[in-house]
Coordinates of C-alpha atoms and ligand atoms in Angstrom, one line a residue:
M1 CA 1.0 19.6 -63.2
I2 CA 0.2 16.9 -60.5
Q3 CA -3.2 16.8 -60.0
K4 CA -5.6 15.6 -56.8
L5 CA -6.7 11.9 -57.0
K6 CA -10.0 10.9 -58.6
G7 CA -12.6 11.0 -55.9
T8 CA -11.0 13.7 -53.8
Y9 CA -11.5 17.2 -53.4
D10 CA -9.7 20.4 -51.6
V11 CA -11.7 22.3 -49.0
Y12 CA -10.9 26.0 -48.8
G13 CA -12.9 29.6 -49.0
D14 CA -16.6 29.2 -48.5
L15 CA -16.4 25.6 -48.7
A16 CA -14.1 25.5 -45.7
K17 CA -16.5 27.6 -43.8
K18 CA -19.4 25.5 -44.4
H19 CA -17.5 22.3 -43.4
D20 CA -16.2 24.0 -40.3
Y21 CA -19.7 25.4 -39.5
V22 CA -21.1 21.5 -39.7
K23 CA -18.5 20.5 -37.6
K24 CA -19.0 22.6 -34.9
L25 CA -22.6 22.3 -34.8
F26 CA -22.1 18.6 -34.8
Q27 CA -19.6 18.8 -31.8
A28 CA -22.1 21.1 -30.2
V29 CA -25.0 18.4 -30.4
C30 CA -22.9 15.6 -29.4
E31 CA -22.0 17.6 -26.3
S32 CA -25.5 18.5 -25.5
Y33 CA -26.0 14.5 -25.4
N34 CA -23.0 14.2 -23.1
Y35 CA -20.6 12.5 -25.8
S36 CA -17.1 12.9 -25.6
Y37 CA -14.8 13.0 -28.5
I38 CA -12.7 10.4 -29.7
E39 CA -10.0 10.2 -32.4
T40 CA -8.6 6.8 -33.5
P41 CA -5.5 6.4 -36.2
L42 CA -6.2 6.7 -40.0
I43 CA -4.6 3.3 -40.3
E44 CA -4.9 -0.2 -38.9
R45 CA -4.6 -3.7 -39.6
S46 CA -6.5 -5.2 -42.5
E47 CA -7.6 -7.7 -40.1
L48 CA -9.7 -5.2 -38.2
F49 CA -11.9 -4.4 -41.1
H50 CA -11.9 -8.1 -42.2
R51 CA -13.4 -9.2 -38.9
G52 CA -15.2 -6.1 -38.0
V53 CA -16.9 -4.9 -41.1
G54 CA -17.4 -8.2 -42.5
E55 CA -15.5 -10.3 -45.0
T56 CA -18.2 -10.3 -47.9
T57 CA -19.3 -6.8 -47.7
D58 CA -18.6 -4.4 -50.6
I59 CA -16.7 -2.2 -48.4
V60 CA -14.1 -5.0 -47.6
T61 CA -13.9 -7.0 -50.7
K62 CA -13.8 -4.2 -53.2
E63 CA -13.4 -0.8 -51.6
T64 CA -10.4 -0.7 -49.0
Y65 CA -7.1 0.9 -49.4
D66 CA -4.8 -1.7 -48.3
F67 CA -1.2 -1.9 -48.3
L68 CA 1.8 -3.5 -47.0
D69 CA 4.1 -1.7 -44.9
R70 CA 7.9 -1.9 -44.7
G71 CA 7.5 -4.6 -42.5
N72 CA 5.4 -6.5 -44.8
R73 CA 2.2 -6.5 -42.5
E74 CA -1.1 -5.7 -44.1
N75 CA -2.6 -2.4 -43.3
T76 CA -5.8 -0.8 -44.4
I77 CA -6.9 3.1 -44.5
R78 CA -9.9 3.1 -42.6
P79 CA -13.1 3.0 -44.7
E80 CA -15.2 3.6 -41.7
G81 CA -14.8 4.7 -38.0
T82 CA -16.6 2.2 -35.9
A83 CA -14.0 -0.8 -36.1
G84 CA -11.2 1.7 -35.0
I85 CA -13.3 2.8 -32.1
A86 CA -14.0 -0.8 -31.2
R87 CA -10.4 -1.9 -31.3
A88 CA -9.3 0.9 -28.9
I89 CA -12.2 0.2 -26.6
I90 CA -11.0 -3.2 -26.3
E91 CA -7.2 -2.3 -26.6
D92 CA -7.7 0.2 -23.7
K93 CA -10.1 -1.5 -21.9
L94 CA -12.4 1.4 -22.0
Y95 CA -15.5 -0.9 -21.3
N96 CA -14.8 -0.5 -17.9
T97 CA -16.4 2.5 -17.3
L98 CA -19.8 2.0 -19.1
P99 CA -21.8 3.5 -20.7
L100 CA -19.6 5.0 -22.9
K101 CA -20.6 7.9 -25.1
L102 CA -18.1 8.9 -27.8
W103 CA -18.4 11.1 -31.0
Y104 CA -15.8 11.3 -33.8
I105 CA -15.1 13.2 -37.0
G106 CA -12.7 12.3 -39.8
S107 CA -11.9 11.0 -43.3
M108 CA -12.6 7.7 -44.1
F109 CA -11.3 5.9 -47.5
R110 CA -13.3 4.0 -50.0
Y111 CA -12.3 2.8 -53.4
E112 CA -15.9 3.6 -54.9
R113 CA -17.0 4.9 -58.3
P114 CA -16.6 8.8 -57.9
Q115 CA -19.8 10.8 -58.7
K116 CA -21.4 13.7 -56.9
G117 CA -22.2 12.7 -53.6
R118 CA -19.8 9.5 -53.6
Y119 CA -16.0 10.4 -52.9
R120 CA -13.0 8.1 -52.3
E121 CA -12.2 10.0 -49.3
L122 CA -15.1 10.9 -47.6
R123 CA -15.7 12.7 -44.5
Q124 CA -17.8 11.1 -41.7
M125 CA -19.2 12.5 -38.1
G126 CA -20.7 9.8 -36.0
V127 CA -21.5 8.7 -32.6
E128 CA -21.2 5.3 -30.6
F129 CA -23.2 4.5 -27.5
Y130 CA -21.6 1.1 -26.0
G131 CA -23.1 -0.5 -22.8
S132 CA -26.9 -0.4 -23.3
N133 CA -29.2 -2.8 -24.9
D134 CA -32.2 -0.9 -23.9
P135 CA -34.3 0.5 -27.1
I136 CA -34.5 3.7 -25.1
S137 CA -30.7 4.1 -26.4
D138 CA -31.5 3.5 -29.8
A139 CA -33.7 6.0 -30.0
E140 CA -31.6 8.5 -28.1
V141 CA -29.0 7.8 -30.8
I142 CA -31.4 8.2 -33.6
S143 CA -32.8 11.6 -32.1
L144 CA -29.5 13.2 -31.7
G145 CA -29.0 12.8 -35.6
I146 CA -32.5 14.2 -36.0
N147 CA -31.6 17.2 -33.8
F148 CA -28.5 18.1 -35.3
L149 CA -30.1 17.9 -39.2
K150 CA -33.1 20.1 -37.8
E151 CA -30.6 22.6 -35.9
L152 CA -29.0 22.7 -39.4
G153 CA -32.2 23.8 -41.2
L154 CA -32.4 20.8 -43.3
K155 CA -36.2 20.1 -42.9
D156 CA -37.1 17.3 -45.3
V157 CA -35.3 14.5 -43.6
K158 CA -36.8 11.4 -42.3
V159 CA -35.4 8.2 -40.7
K160 CA -35.6 4.9 -42.6
I161 CA -35.9 2.2 -40.0
N162 CA -35.9 -1.7 -39.5
S163 CA -34.9 -4.6 -37.6
I164 CA -32.7 -7.3 -38.9
G165 CA -32.8 -9.6 -35.7
G166 CA -29.7 -11.4 -34.2
T167 CA -27.7 -14.1 -35.5
E168 CA -30.2 -16.9 -35.5
T169 CA -32.9 -15.0 -36.6
R170 CA -30.8 -13.8 -39.8
I171 CA -29.6 -17.4 -40.6
K172 CA -33.3 -18.4 -40.7
Y173 CA -34.1 -15.1 -43.0
K174 CA -30.9 -16.1 -45.1
D175 CA -31.9 -19.5 -46.0
A176 CA -35.9 -18.2 -46.9
L177 CA -33.9 -15.9 -49.2
I178 CA -31.9 -18.3 -50.8
K179 CA -35.0 -20.5 -51.5
H180 CA -36.7 -17.3 -52.9
F181 CA -33.8 -16.5 -55.5
K182 CA -32.3 -19.5 -56.1
S183 CA -34.4 -20.4 -59.2
D184 CA -34.0 -17.2 -60.7
I185 CA -30.7 -16.3 -60.0
D186 CA -29.1 -16.5 -63.0
N187 CA -31.0 -13.4 -64.3
F188 CA -29.2 -11.3 -61.6
C189 CA -26.3 -9.3 -61.7
D190 CA -22.8 -11.1 -61.4
D191 CA -22.9 -9.6 -57.8
C192 CA -26.0 -10.8 -56.5
K193 CA -25.1 -14.2 -57.7
E194 CA -22.3 -14.5 -55.4
R195 CA -24.4 -12.5 -52.8
L196 CA -26.7 -15.7 -52.9
T197 CA -24.5 -17.9 -51.1
K198 CA -22.3 -15.6 -49.1
N199 CA -24.6 -12.7 -48.0
P200 CA -28.1 -13.1 -49.6
L201 CA -29.5 -9.9 -47.6
R202 CA -27.3 -7.8 -49.8
I203 CA -29.4 -8.7 -52.7
L204 CA -32.2 -6.6 -51.2
D205 CA -30.3 -3.5 -51.6
C206 CA -28.7 -4.1 -54.9
K207 CA -28.6 -1.3 -57.1
I208 CA -28.9 -2.9 -60.6
D209 CA -31.3 -5.4 -59.4
S210 CA -33.7 -3.4 -57.7
D211 CA -36.6 -3.3 -60.0
K212 CA -37.0 -7.1 -60.0
E213 CA -40.2 -8.4 -59.0
L214 CA -38.6 -11.3 -57.0
I215 CA -37.0 -8.4 -55.0
K216 CA -40.2 -6.6 -54.5
N217 CA -41.9 -9.5 -53.4
A218 CA -39.4 -11.1 -51.3
P219 CA -40.1 -12.4 -47.7
S220 CA -39.5 -9.7 -45.2
I221 CA -37.1 -10.2 -42.1
L222 CA -39.7 -8.6 -39.9
D223 CA -41.5 -12.0 -40.2
Y224 CA -38.6 -13.9 -39.0
L225 CA -38.2 -11.7 -35.7
N226 CA -38.5 -13.7 -32.6
D227 CA -40.5 -12.2 -29.6
D228 CA -37.7 -10.2 -27.8
E229 CA -36.6 -8.7 -31.3
V230 CA -40.3 -7.6 -31.9
K231 CA -40.4 -6.0 -28.6
H232 CA -37.3 -4.1 -29.0
F233 CA -38.3 -2.8 -32.1
E234 CA -41.6 -1.9 -31.3
K235 CA -40.2 -0.3 -28.2
V236 CA -38.0 1.8 -30.3
K237 CA -40.9 3.1 -32.6
E238 CA -42.6 3.8 -29.6
Y239 CA -40.0 6.2 -28.4
L240 CA -39.4 7.7 -31.9
D241 CA -43.3 8.6 -31.5
T242 CA -42.8 9.9 -27.8
L243 CA -39.9 12.0 -29.4
E244 CA -42.4 13.0 -32.7
I245 CA -39.7 11.6 -34.9
E246 CA -41.0 11.1 -38.2
Y247 CA -40.0 7.6 -39.6
E248 CA -40.6 5.0 -42.3
V249 CA -40.3 1.2 -41.5
D250 CA -38.3 -0.3 -44.7
D251 CA -37.9 -3.9 -44.3
S252 CA -35.6 -3.8 -47.2
L253 CA -33.2 -1.6 -45.0
V254 CA -30.1 -4.2 -44.5
R255 CA -27.1 -1.7 -44.4
G256 CA -23.5 -2.7 -46.1
L257 CA -22.1 -3.6 -43.0
D258 CA -22.0 -7.0 -41.3
Y259 CA -21.8 -6.0 -37.6
Y260 CA -25.6 -4.9 -37.5
T261 CA -27.9 -6.5 -34.9
N262 CA -31.6 -5.8 -34.2
T263 CA -32.0 -2.0 -35.2
V264 CA -30.8 -0.4 -38.3
F265 CA -31.7 3.2 -39.7
E266 CA -30.8 5.5 -42.2
Y267 CA -31.1 9.4 -42.8
V268 CA -33.0 10.2 -46.1
T269 CA -33.8 13.5 -47.6
K270 CA -36.8 13.7 -49.5
S271 CA -34.8 14.4 -52.8
N272 CA -32.9 11.4 -52.0
E273 CA -30.3 12.8 -54.3
F274 CA -27.3 11.0 -52.8
G275 CA -29.0 8.2 -51.3
S276 CA -28.6 8.3 -47.1
I277 CA -27.1 11.4 -45.7
G278 CA -26.4 9.0 -42.6
G279 CA -26.5 5.6 -41.5
G280 CA -26.4 3.3 -38.3
G281 CA -27.9 0.8 -36.1
R282 CA -27.4 -1.6 -33.0
Y283 CA -24.2 -3.7 -33.3
N284 CA -24.3 -5.9 -30.3
N285 CA -21.7 -8.3 -31.2
L286 CA -19.0 -6.4 -32.8
L287 CA -16.6 -6.3 -29.3
K288 CA -17.2 -10.1 -29.1
S289 CA -16.1 -10.6 -32.4
L290 CA -13.1 -8.8 -32.2
D291 CA -12.3 -10.9 -28.9
G292 CA -13.7 -8.0 -26.5
P293 CA -16.4 -8.5 -24.1
D294 CA -19.8 -8.8 -24.5
V295 CA -21.2 -5.2 -24.8
P296 CA -23.9 -3.9 -26.7
A297 CA -23.9 -0.9 -28.6
V298 CA -25.7 1.3 -31.3
G299 CA -24.4 4.2 -33.3
F300 CA -24.3 6.0 -36.8
A301 CA -22.0 8.3 -38.9
F302 CA -23.2 11.0 -41.1
G303 CA -21.8 11.7 -44.6
L304 CA -20.3 15.4 -43.9
D305 CA -19.8 15.7 -47.5
R306 CA -23.3 14.7 -48.5
I307 CA -24.9 17.1 -45.8
V308 CA -22.8 20.1 -47.4
S309 CA -24.0 19.2 -50.7
E310 CA -27.6 19.1 -49.3
L311 CA -27.6 22.4 -47.6
E312 CA -26.4 24.0 -51.0
N313 CA -29.1 22.3 -52.8
S314 CA -31.7 23.2 -50.4
E315 CA -30.4 26.8 -50.6
I316 CA -30.1 27.0 -46.6
K317 CA -28.1 30.3 -45.6
L318 CA -25.8 29.3 -42.8
N319 CA -24.7 31.7 -40.1
L320 CA -21.0 31.4 -41.2
N321 CA -19.9 34.2 -38.7
D322 CA -17.4 35.2 -41.4
E323 CA -17.4 39.0 -40.6
L324 CA -14.5 40.8 -39.4
D325 CA -15.1 42.9 -36.6
C326 CA -12.8 45.7 -37.6
Y327 CA -9.9 46.5 -40.2
I328 CA -7.5 48.5 -39.3
L329 CA -5.6 50.7 -41.9
T330 CA -3.1 53.4 -41.7
I331 CA -2.6 56.6 -43.9
T332 CA 1.2 56.1 -44.2
E333 CA 3.9 53.7 -42.9
K334 CA 4.6 55.8 -39.7
E335 CA 1.2 55.0 -38.2
N336 CA 1.9 51.2 -38.5
D337 CA 3.4 50.8 -35.0
Y338 CA 0.3 52.5 -33.4
A339 CA -1.7 50.2 -35.7
L340 CA 0.3 47.1 -34.4
E341 CA -0.2 48.0 -30.8
L342 CA -3.9 48.7 -30.9
A343 CA -4.6 45.7 -33.1
Q344 CA -3.2 43.6 -30.4
K345 CA -5.2 45.2 -27.8
L346 CA -8.5 44.5 -29.5
R347 CA -7.6 41.2 -30.2
M348 CA -6.9 40.4 -26.4
C349 CA -10.4 41.7 -25.7
G350 CA -11.9 38.9 -28.0
F351 CA -12.7 41.3 -31.3
K352 CA -11.7 40.0 -34.7
I353 CA -9.3 42.1 -36.0
D354 CA -7.0 42.6 -39.2
L355 CA -4.8 45.0 -40.3
D356 CA -3.7 46.3 -43.9
L357 CA 0.1 45.1 -44.3
S358 CA 0.2 46.0 -47.7
G359 CA 1.0 49.5 -48.0
K360 CA -1.6 49.5 -51.0
N361 CA -3.1 52.9 -52.1
M362 CA -6.4 53.8 -50.1
K363 CA -9.0 53.1 -52.1
N364 CA -7.4 49.6 -52.3
K365 CA -7.4 49.4 -48.5
F366 CA -11.0 50.0 -48.3
K367 CA -11.7 47.3 -51.2
E368 CA -9.6 45.1 -48.8
A369 CA -11.9 45.8 -45.9
D370 CA -15.0 44.9 -47.9
R371 CA -13.5 41.6 -49.2
Y372 CA -13.1 41.0 -45.2
K373 CA -16.5 42.0 -44.8
A374 CA -15.4 44.5 -42.1
K375 CA -18.3 45.5 -40.0
Q376 CA -16.3 48.7 -38.8
I377 CA -13.0 50.4 -40.2
I378 CA -10.4 52.1 -38.3
I379 CA -8.3 54.7 -39.9
I380 CA -5.3 56.1 -38.6
G381 CA -3.4 58.9 -39.7
E382 CA -0.9 61.5 -38.4
D383 CA -3.1 63.6 -36.4
E384 CA -4.8 60.5 -35.0
V385 CA -1.4 59.3 -33.5
I386 CA -0.7 62.9 -32.2
N387 CA -4.1 63.2 -30.4
D388 CA -4.3 59.7 -28.9
E389 CA -7.5 59.0 -30.9
V390 CA -8.7 57.0 -34.1
T391 CA -11.5 57.5 -37.1
I392 CA -13.9 55.0 -36.7
R393 CA -15.9 54.2 -39.8
D394 CA -19.2 52.0 -39.9
N395 CA -18.6 50.2 -43.0
I396 CA -22.4 49.8 -43.7
T397 CA -23.6 53.2 -42.8
K398 CA -20.1 54.9 -43.9
E399 CA -20.4 57.5 -41.2
E400 CA -17.2 58.1 -39.3
T401 CA -16.6 59.1 -35.7
K402 CA -13.4 60.3 -33.9
V403 CA -13.2 58.0 -30.7
T404 CA -10.3 58.2 -28.3
I405 CA -8.1 55.4 -27.8
D406 CA -9.3 55.0 -24.1
N407 CA -13.0 54.4 -25.7
I408 CA -12.7 52.4 -28.4
I409 CA -13.5 49.3 -26.6
D410 CA -16.6 51.0 -24.8
Y411 CA -17.4 52.0 -28.8
F412 CA -17.1 48.7 -29.9
D413 CA -19.3 47.0 -27.1
V414 CA -21.9 49.6 -28.2
N415 CA -21.6 49.6 -31.9
L416 CA -20.6 45.9 -33.0
Ligands
HAM1 P1 -22.1 3.7 -43.8 O1 -23.7 3.8 -44.0 O2 -21.2 3.1 -44.5 O3 -22.1 3.4 -42.6 O4 -21.9 5.3 -44.0 C1 -22.4 6.4 -43.3 C2 -22.4 7.8 -44.1 O5 -21.2 8.0 -44.6 C3 -23.5 7.6 -45.5 O6 -24.7 7.7 -45.0 C4 -23.1 8.4 -46.3 O7 -23.6 9.8 -46.0 C5 -21.6 8.5 -46.1 N1 -20.7 7.8 -47.2 C6 -20.5 6.7 -47.1 N2 -19.6 6.4 -48.4 C7 -19.5 7.3 -48.8 C8 -19.1 7.6 -49.9 N3 -18.4 7.0 -50.8 N4 -18.9 9.2 -50.3 C9 -19.7 10.3 -49.5 N5 -20.4 9.8 -48.6 C10 -20.3 8.5 -48.1 C11 -20.9 3.8 -41.8 O8 -19.7 3.8 -42.0 C12 -20.9 3.1 -40.4 N6 -19.8 2.9 -39.6 C13 -22.0 3.9 -39.3 C14 -22.1 3.5 -38.0 C15 -21.7 4.2 -36.8 N7 -23.0 2.4 -37.5 C16 -22.5 2.4 -36.3 N8 -21.9 3.2 -36.0

């Protein structure tokens, strides 16, 4: 038997309904903020992620699914959505009409060590807002995520935020970190030893060394921000206060991708079982670094898989809307034509209808109606066909009513 790959899973049944619910709600919230949909390819040139996400990041050094195509070109199955969207914006000159507010959803692939909440095929839903460096756009983007989580019913969530400044600030801060960690780096994990010269900020969120005193009392990036960066960060917080969004400043939040500038943030649940359920930030230099124009941007992505697990953990009952309005069943095959026509007519009027095609016995037909959570059952026998009527059974009260064919829609309008 061929089995699925490690870190992947199949989505069907109730889980499929939950995924669908979460996606539709995300779409509705994005549309309420006037975002439009973008879809970019699952495969891109590897160089895009090397330059976009960052040569020294864990994602690029350890986690990408890379392959040579038949023309010997280096391609990568996307590990995240932001770089591909940036590529599309440059290639199709979408930056000519700013601001650009885009939302997306889809699978990403990272060769991570699989565990609960961490997959190799992960699904992300995200937004990218191009064309404004105003802190109000940071707050708007953060608020979109919070509103979505609230509408889902996830209450115990908050935003962790930080500012990592611009390039110059980070150069100074990296120097300070190198000085701080250098003398004791031999006691850190192998990854951190390498990070010290390549990307010392990443030492701050190392999972292995997180308890080390040297990490706890590392210099804070907030002390290295210049005046404009401080002002920007203060303003973002002020807007979050206005929107009554609960946030916590966490100066060790550095994020795992290199394109961020100034504001970075993560959505976390109080249980924090899976780490962050979403994360993002401002990335003013990404387009430029990919040979595009100088356009500021801010965005984030949620992990759909983690959000669905979080909903299950919190025992939140979603209104999955998975009931059938009506299940039509016939006593004998002779009534099938009549049933087919009726099903057609009702579906055209917008009702969710299924009909028995199995030729099972009556008991099993009723069981089938229950399996589909039918609210009403239409029963058609010889008499009904002769008299141009149907018997409708309310599947909750079990009461039966005879209704003429011409009155069924009125009956459903009242009883469904
Ligand atoms: P990220 O923090 O790498 O950011 O991923 C965003 C979210 O995807 C995480 O918070 C998490 O919920 C989910 N996620 C990441 N890796 C996994 C995994 N292996 N299994 C399950 N879920 C996972 C980005 O990808 C940025 N592109 C976000 C962004 C958009 N920044 C600006 N715009």
